[in-house]
Amino acid sequence: MFLLTLRQARSTAGRLLLAGVAVALGTGFVAAVLLTSALFTRTISDSVAAQYAGANVIVHANGAPLSDADVELLTGTPGIAVAEGRVDAGVQLVGADGTEYTTLRNTATAPALAAADQGQLAEGVLPTATGQVALSASTAKRLGVELGGTVAVRIYPPAVPSSASSSGSSSAEQSSGDQAPVDTGDADGSTTQDPAPIDTTVTVVGLLHDPTGVFLADGPVTLATTPDALRWSSDQYGDLPPGSPRSGFGTVLVAEAPGASPEQARDAAARRLSAAGMSVQTGGWDPSQGWTGDAPPVDVLTKEQMVDRSVDSALDGTHILTSVVLAFAAVALFVATTVITNTFSVLVAQRTRQLALLRCVGATKGQVRRSVLLEAAALGLVASAAGVVAGTCLAAIAALVLKHFAPDVPVPRGVVLTPVAVLAPLAVGTGATVLAALAPARAATRVSPLAALRPEAAPDLRTRTSRWRLALSLVLLVGGGALLVLGTLFAAGAFSESAGLQGTGQELSVYGVAAAVLGGMASFTGVLVGQVFLVPRTVALVGRLVSRAGGAPARLAALNAVRNPRRTASTAGALLIGTTLVSLMVVGAATTSRTLNAALDRQYPVDVEVSSVMPGFGESRGMSTAVLQGASAAPGLGASAPVLTAQLAIAPGTDGGGADAPSGSIVDSVAATREQFQSVLSDPSTVAPLQRGTVVVPFDIARQLGLGDGAPVTVRPTISESTTSADGTMVSGFTSPDTKAPGLPMRIAVSQVGGRAVLVVPDDLRSLDPAAPTGALWMRLAPGADPVEVSDEVQTAVTKATGDDSQNAPVYVSGLAAQRASYERVIDTMLLVVVGLLAVAVIIALIGVANTLSLSVIERTRENAVLRALGLTRGQLRRMLAFEGALVAGVGGLLGVVLGSVYGWAGAASLLGGAASAGGSAIWTPSLPWDQLGLLLAVAVVAGLLASVLPARRAVRTPPVAALADQ
Amino acid sequence: MTSTAPAGGTPFPGPSTGSSSGLPTAAATAVGLAKTYGRGPAAVHALRGVDVSFSRGAFTAIMGPSGSGKSTLLHLLAGLDTATAGRVLLGDTDLTSLSDTQLTLLRRQRLGFVFQQFNLLPVLTAEQNITLPLELGGTTVDREWMGDLVDVLGLRERLTHRPAELSGGQQQRVAIARALITKPELVLADEPTGNLDSRSGAEVLEFLRRSVRELGRTVVMVTHDAVAASYADRVVLLADGALAGEVTDPTPEAVTSALDALRTSLPVAGVTTGSIPVVRASSGPLGGPNSGSAGGNGR
């Protein structure tokens, strides 16, 4: 039997090849998805993780910095090999051509942790001794310093003695830094004398690559040794409880001991720290949740948790990326199995007569079945292996595409083959092929041996479509559809808000997404089960409509297309799956990118922000006119608006003050006229309610404050106090509501505006805090301007304008638009690659169409010859087959596009609606890209035409005399 | 079924072609026609130089043992196959000089076919099958002609049925209507009764003969059945790819004896063998002398 199988396989090699190609493509798809999803994950996590180098556990201070003692504590913990503190601060540099405020980091010393620093180095060496720094190359250029030259580090010593005063303070929202903006200072400026800034000359020993990593939101970086960095970063950690050290580490990097897992190391570190009396959090702690006790807890996280958190915070708290990748692995398996099943059914159907002949000459049913299955297993294995190779190449191409379209993204070189990425597709391909062969093998044994003797060409495998099938299909379709709708509504937060389930909204939306995905899969399975009813009817209907235009060949083609409903259904079904998925992605992508744009608008309300930084507890200074003018004049800007900044205390109710009045929460606030805000905000409508007496509050802050739209509040100024211990090593600072000041009754307007500050008009702010400085400059890019270039121009202008004037406060430039552009590019590229992958599914489906058409041509040799004898020209015969192919493909495509649009829409609604409800009211924006969907449909039709080319060639080559001779 | 309808039967508006005008021109002529399959020692000579002419308005049967080349001759006459040597003329048109498309259009417009397997398209209704050749050419259906054909062939009640719902005889009648709908110059029938029981076969043959006698068509039929051949005006005999004689005004007995003679290579009285083909205008009286045998066949 084995030999017979082999011989049979060889004799039908051509058709086996087609089936094999389908299997190979299917498995290749699975392999490619697995490999590229690994690639994506690595790309994203690498860019985040790069800054943590070899550390797998990160201890992160949300409040007071960690001290050397804390680091020592961790180093001695079992399960931990090495721990090193890292300074997360900023430093003002003064060069020949200007001054620039940069991010300050210290170099690591342990080899396990130093790799990241080394990787940043473009030229020269890393600082190893006091007085040495490495600068971003662009900073060095702006400051006018070369490698080996010197710059000054300017630090601002705290004012002594301190005195309370109303505060006008900076509110530099640096989305990157977790440290609260330093705030203090004496607005009165009369009672205290700020000591002059101290400049220290340091040598530039190294130049660094400019940080362009997508998830590194820092600007230019200055690297220094740990002691220098600690000294320069004094007093930068904001409000500190008394007794805090003046400087320390924002982060401690921990490498686990050999043999310990990151999780074990994390738990060990967490236990050690809490034993030392710290409040420790090992899960994801969200600053908006608030905290109890003196200070926010210290995060102890594995690198993976940290990466997740960074990625999620970048994408507004969703697990979009993880969901998308997982969904695609599942989809890949699904498509591959379905296509292989379809193809193999056709293959066995074609051979039914041959198998019946075998039965005729004495083969038992078992032998026939084994023969078919054996062949399937062999074909599956060989084709799957080829598929894995092809999939690997595909993944490598995807990596190249990603690199090409998003050069900023640190894509890992090459594709790393994991056992899962190789074995899973192999198993799936072989398994699916054998499974796919089971049903046809059974059908083959059911065929009566006499079938071989019947004169008709090929016995029809048509079976009556059962009621069970219809019932099952309907149940799946209706049930799945209902689940999909309900899940989508739940995920989009339609219920959580009306039911007032604020706290569980997130949870509900997760269940909602799960339900929607389940519902989607069930209903799609329903469509596939019921396609034998749906597809032929649709084909017949469309065929009747379209064939009016095409004459007799078109009419014949339309009739021929539904001759074997089951085969037509499975052919169109394969294409239906492909186009469903592609249009799902196209619609999903369009909706996703629009929604993410909305999310990014929220995250980055303005394109470029220049803000004054208040290091130490120095005198409050706004930005100088020179800086304002210089920055506003930078090329590529469409609009700019200087804004006043202050911290305000907001208390609910209009109590009018008094000793027992609630003091309220302290929030950063910015002030400008409505028109000014509108000129620079990415979504001008968000400040529409702004007027005297109104505080426009971003949604997140409103939720933290527990205030709803229209709520009456009392707003007060704040005062800042700071004390320094006698020896000058300890400092404490404190900002509190000025309860003595009269409260200003105002109203809340909750808005979708982004940022971390509330918005008021200048008159209101001035009435509360007359000394509020112009602490920031908000800017909008001119249309079409390149965000990276403009950020650079602004930085250059600021560096020039500040000169070396020590009276100017350090000014920090954050190119939000540049970061945003990076996100957009990453999202677009990923969607592009994913759609590309799915296009493979369409190609597989087209092989199915060609397969079916060739089968039809074989079966209809006689009929076609008769038609030729009756006067059908070769051209007409070709047209007839082309029309048939296009009709089947077009209907598959049409149904797929419709289904895919529905699913894409629902998918985006549930995934992004969940994200939106977690962060605000639903902001997901439905979007149907008609042009792309139309293109997809056109591709399906054209592909159907193309699929008819080879079968048609065979058909027209058959001389018409065959019809008469074959008697 | 025992008697054929004489001239006084259903009145036909009649075809427009001038078959009854008695033009001496043959409907189709083969000149030195040869067909060889394969090459070298494996070559099969299906036709070895056949000269034969088929009169306009006549019903001719081609007979011969298996492998005598009768089907090949029919295919060449139909322009379905290309000749190795010689020429085929349809009227004045030399088929051997035409391209595939020209041949296709010629088949569509000037030829009609009736096959042994009926070869109706299963997806079309009887009516759609009948009008198919017209639709292929995009010409409109002559409703009157269609109505006449349908009535003559008794298909009025069957027009909306698909082939699978028709009996063999009905299917073949549909096939005949399909062959006649274009009013072709020549109708070629390949074993039209081969798949039918004798009663249906007689019906079909009767219709073919009526289409010649009453509708003025020219029919050439290949058959191996002497009774079927006796419906024709003339029987052309083939053997080993060459013309082996002919029988005019055949009866089943005459045809059978002629065939027997071929097998035994003995000349038979009343049969000219191996001669230059006799071309006879078959304008004789309707309901010919062989009607008696046809009646016998019907029993």
PDB file of C-alpha atoms in Angstrom, chain B residues 99-224:
ATOM      1  CA  SER B  99      -8.208  30.096 -38.654  1.00  0.00           C
ATOM      2  CA  ASP B 100      -9.584  28.681 -35.444  1.00  0.00           C
ATOM      3  CA  THR B 101     -11.754  31.711 -34.816  1.00  0.00           C
ATOM      4  CA  GLN B 102     -13.078  31.695 -38.372  1.00  0.00           C
ATOM      5  CA  LEU B 103     -13.857  28.003 -38.036  1.00  0.00           C
ATOM      6  CA  THR B 104     -15.610  28.666 -34.735  1.00  0.00           C
ATOM      7  CA  LEU B 105     -17.745  31.390 -36.236  1.00  0.00           C
ATOM      8  CA  LEU B 106     -18.490  29.157 -39.202  1.00  0.00           C
ATOM      9  CA  ARG B 107     -19.624  26.380 -36.888  1.00  0.00           C
ATOM     10  CA  ARG B 108     -21.732  28.849 -35.006  1.00  0.00           C
ATOM     11  CA  GLN B 109     -23.411  30.309 -38.090  1.00  0.00           C
ATOM     12  CA  ARG B 110     -23.420  27.683 -40.794  1.00  0.00           C
ATOM     13  CA  LEU B 111     -23.302  24.298 -39.111  1.00  0.00           C
ATOM     14  CA  GLY B 112     -25.502  22.382 -36.741  1.00  0.00           C
ATOM     15  CA  PHE B 113     -24.557  19.423 -34.552  1.00  0.00           C
ATOM     16  CA  VAL B 114     -26.350  16.505 -33.052  1.00  0.00           C
ATOM     17  CA  PHE B 115     -24.284  14.292 -30.810  1.00  0.00           C
ATOM     18  CA  GLN B 116     -24.689  10.739 -29.593  1.00  0.00           C
ATOM     19  CA  GLN B 117     -24.437  11.933 -25.965  1.00  0.00           C
ATOM     20  CA  PHE B 118     -26.922  14.761 -26.620  1.00  0.00           C
ATOM     21  CA  ASN B 119     -24.382  17.082 -24.981  1.00  0.00           C
ATOM     22  CA  LEU B 120     -26.876  19.543 -23.666  1.00  0.00           C
ATOM     23  CA  LEU B 121     -25.560  21.953 -21.073  1.00  0.00           C
ATOM     24  CA  PRO B 122     -26.914  20.713 -17.746  1.00  0.00           C
ATOM     25  CA  VAL B 123     -27.135  24.203 -16.252  1.00  0.00           C
ATOM     26  CA  LEU B 124     -29.402  25.535 -18.983  1.00  0.00           C
ATOM     27  CA  THR B 125     -33.090  24.874 -19.554  1.00  0.00           C
ATOM     28  CA  ALA B 126     -34.237  23.225 -22.751  1.00  0.00           C
ATOM     29  CA  GLU B 127     -35.118  26.591 -24.232  1.00  0.00           C
ATOM     30  CA  GLN B 128     -31.790  28.108 -23.230  1.00  0.00           C
ATOM     31  CA  ASN B 129     -30.020  25.125 -24.746  1.00  0.00           C
ATOM     32  CA  ILE B 130     -31.876  25.580 -28.019  1.00  0.00           C
ATOM     33  CA  THR B 131     -31.050  29.263 -28.305  1.00  0.00           C
ATOM     34  CA  LEU B 132     -27.466  28.844 -27.096  1.00  0.00           C
ATOM     35  CA  PRO B 133     -25.823  29.048 -30.570  1.00  0.00           C
ATOM     36  CA  LEU B 134     -27.668  32.288 -31.246  1.00  0.00           C
ATOM     37  CA  GLU B 135     -26.652  33.724 -27.912  1.00  0.00           C
ATOM     38  CA  LEU B 136     -23.047  32.818 -28.474  1.00  0.00           C
ATOM     39  CA  GLY B 137     -23.197  34.982 -31.547  1.00  0.00           C
ATOM     40  CA  GLY B 138     -25.257  37.622 -29.837  1.00  0.00           C
ATOM     41  CA  THR B 139     -27.992  37.405 -32.461  1.00  0.00           C
ATOM     42  CA  THR B 140     -31.653  37.621 -31.630  1.00  0.00           C
ATOM     43  CA  VAL B 141     -33.889  34.599 -31.688  1.00  0.00           C
ATOM     44  CA  ASP B 142     -36.296  34.280 -34.593  1.00  0.00           C
ATOM     45  CA  ARG B 143     -39.357  33.623 -32.414  1.00  0.00           C
ATOM     46  CA  GLU B 144     -41.450  32.281 -35.256  1.00  0.00           C
ATOM     47  CA  TRP B 145     -38.806  29.793 -36.321  1.00  0.00           C
ATOM     48  CA  MET B 146     -38.255  28.830 -32.719  1.00  0.00           C
ATOM     49  CA  GLY B 147     -41.979  28.254 -32.265  1.00  0.00           C
ATOM     50  CA  ASP B 148     -42.147  26.096 -35.357  1.00  0.00           C
ATOM     51  CA  LEU B 149     -39.208  23.976 -34.281  1.00  0.00           C
ATOM     52  CA  VAL B 150     -40.576  23.542 -30.783  1.00  0.00           C
ATOM     53  CA  ASP B 151     -43.960  22.483 -32.132  1.00  0.00           C
ATOM     54  CA  VAL B 152     -42.566  20.104 -34.695  1.00  0.00           C
ATOM     55  CA  LEU B 153     -40.318  18.484 -32.126  1.00  0.00           C
ATOM     56  CA  GLY B 154     -43.066  18.403 -29.499  1.00  0.00           C
ATOM     57  CA  LEU B 155     -41.038  20.313 -26.930  1.00  0.00           C
ATOM     58  CA  ARG B 156     -43.569  23.011 -26.080  1.00  0.00           C
ATOM     59  CA  GLU B 157     -44.241  21.568 -22.619  1.00  0.00           C
ATOM     60  CA  ARG B 158     -40.621  20.903 -21.897  1.00  0.00           C
ATOM     61  CA  LEU B 159     -38.990  24.229 -22.558  1.00  0.00           C
ATOM     62  CA  THR B 160     -38.447  25.190 -18.931  1.00  0.00           C
ATOM     63  CA  HIS B 161     -37.032  21.800 -17.937  1.00  0.00           C
ATOM     64  CA  ARG B 162     -33.379  21.127 -17.478  1.00  0.00           C
ATOM     65  CA  PRO B 163     -31.758  18.250 -19.365  1.00  0.00           C
ATOM     66  CA  ALA B 164     -31.673  16.092 -16.250  1.00  0.00           C
ATOM     67  CA  GLU B 165     -35.475  16.253 -16.186  1.00  0.00           C
ATOM     68  CA  LEU B 166     -35.847  15.086 -19.791  1.00  0.00           C
ATOM     69  CA  SER B 167     -35.833  11.607 -21.282  1.00  0.00           C
ATOM     70  CA  GLY B 168     -33.100  10.649 -23.716  1.00  0.00           C
ATOM     71  CA  GLY B 169     -35.390  11.084 -26.683  1.00  0.00           C
ATOM     72  CA  GLN B 170     -36.526  14.468 -25.484  1.00  0.00           C
ATOM     73  CA  GLN B 171     -32.947  15.538 -24.925  1.00  0.00           C
ATOM     74  CA  GLN B 172     -32.007  14.521 -28.433  1.00  0.00           C
ATOM     75  CA  ARG B 173     -34.976  16.452 -29.791  1.00  0.00           C
ATOM     76  CA  VAL B 174     -33.762  19.488 -27.921  1.00  0.00           C
ATOM     77  CA  ALA B 175     -30.351  18.869 -29.468  1.00  0.00           C
ATOM     78  CA  ILE B 176     -31.929  18.761 -32.928  1.00  0.00           C
ATOM     79  CA  ALA B 177     -33.766  22.009 -32.282  1.00  0.00           C
ATOM     80  CA  ARG B 178     -30.444  23.500 -31.138  1.00  0.00           C
ATOM     81  CA  ALA B 179     -28.818  22.309 -34.347  1.00  0.00           C
ATOM     82  CA  LEU B 180     -31.562  23.823 -36.509  1.00  0.00           C
ATOM     83  CA  ILE B 181     -32.128  27.116 -34.715  1.00  0.00           C
ATOM     84  CA  THR B 182     -29.494  28.917 -36.755  1.00  0.00           C
ATOM     85  CA  LYS B 183     -30.900  27.551 -40.027  1.00  0.00           C
ATOM     86  CA  PRO B 184     -27.507  26.061 -40.851  1.00  0.00           C
ATOM     87  CA  GLU B 185     -26.351  25.038 -44.292  1.00  0.00           C
ATOM     88  CA  LEU B 186     -25.356  21.659 -42.989  1.00  0.00           C
ATOM     89  CA  VAL B 187     -26.431  19.593 -39.985  1.00  0.00           C
ATOM     90  CA  LEU B 188     -23.976  16.980 -38.837  1.00  0.00           C
ATOM     91  CA  ALA B 189     -25.212  14.144 -36.674  1.00  0.00           C
ATOM     92  CA  ASP B 190     -22.851  11.749 -34.964  1.00  0.00           C
ATOM     93  CA  GLU B 191     -24.605   8.503 -34.029  1.00  0.00           C
ATOM     94  CA  PRO B 192     -27.703  10.472 -32.934  1.00  0.00           C
ATOM     95  CA  THR B 193     -29.577   7.309 -31.988  1.00  0.00           C
ATOM     96  CA  GLY B 194     -26.672   5.526 -30.350  1.00  0.00           C
ATOM     97  CA  ASN B 195     -27.862   6.282 -26.838  1.00  0.00           C
ATOM     98  CA  LEU B 196     -31.566   5.913 -27.448  1.00  0.00           C
ATOM     99  CA  ASP B 197     -33.990   3.064 -27.324  1.00  0.00           C
ATOM    100  CA  SER B 198     -35.316   2.052 -30.713  1.00  0.00           C
ATOM    101  CA  ARG B 199     -38.605   3.903 -30.337  1.00  0.00           C
ATOM    102  CA  SER B 200     -36.978   7.202 -29.405  1.00  0.00           C
ATOM    103  CA  GLY B 201     -34.355   6.566 -32.046  1.00  0.00           C
ATOM    104  CA  ALA B 202     -37.014   6.222 -34.715  1.00  0.00           C
ATOM    105  CA  GLU B 203     -38.585   9.451 -33.568  1.00  0.00           C
ATOM    106  CA  VAL B 204     -35.292  11.284 -33.803  1.00  0.00           C
ATOM    107  CA  LEU B 205     -34.535   9.886 -37.245  1.00  0.00           C
ATOM    108  CA  GLU B 206     -37.960  10.862 -38.408  1.00  0.00           C
ATOM    109  CA  PHE B 207     -37.364  14.405 -37.250  1.00  0.00           C
ATOM    110  CA  LEU B 208     -34.035  14.503 -39.057  1.00  0.00           C
ATOM    111  CA  ARG B 209     -35.691  13.333 -42.216  1.00  0.00           C
ATOM    112  CA  ARG B 210     -38.484  15.856 -41.834  1.00  0.00           C
ATOM    113  CA  SER B 211     -35.987  18.610 -41.355  1.00  0.00           C
ATOM    114  CA  VAL B 212     -34.588  17.669 -44.742  1.00  0.00           C
ATOM    115  CA  ARG B 213     -37.842  17.094 -46.526  1.00  0.00           C
ATOM    116  CA  GLU B 214     -39.945  19.804 -44.981  1.00  0.00           C
ATOM    117  CA  LEU B 215     -37.447  22.338 -43.718  1.00  0.00           C
ATOM    118  CA  GLY B 216     -35.035  22.019 -46.574  1.00  0.00           C
ATOM    119  CA  ARG B 217     -31.995  21.299 -44.426  1.00  0.00           C
ATOM    120  CA  THR B 218     -28.990  19.240 -45.441  1.00  0.00           C
ATOM    121  CA  VAL B 219     -28.112  16.461 -42.989  1.00  0.00           C
ATOM    122  CA  VAL B 220     -25.074  14.242 -42.836  1.00  0.00           C
ATOM    123  CA  MET B 221     -25.274  11.491 -40.249  1.00  0.00           C
ATOM    124  CA  VAL B 222     -22.729   8.995 -39.057  1.00  0.00           C
ATOM    125  CA  THR B 223     -24.219   5.745 -37.871  1.00  0.00           C
ATOM    126  CA  HIS B 224     -23.423   2.071 -37.601  1.00  0.00           C
TER     127      HIS B 224
END
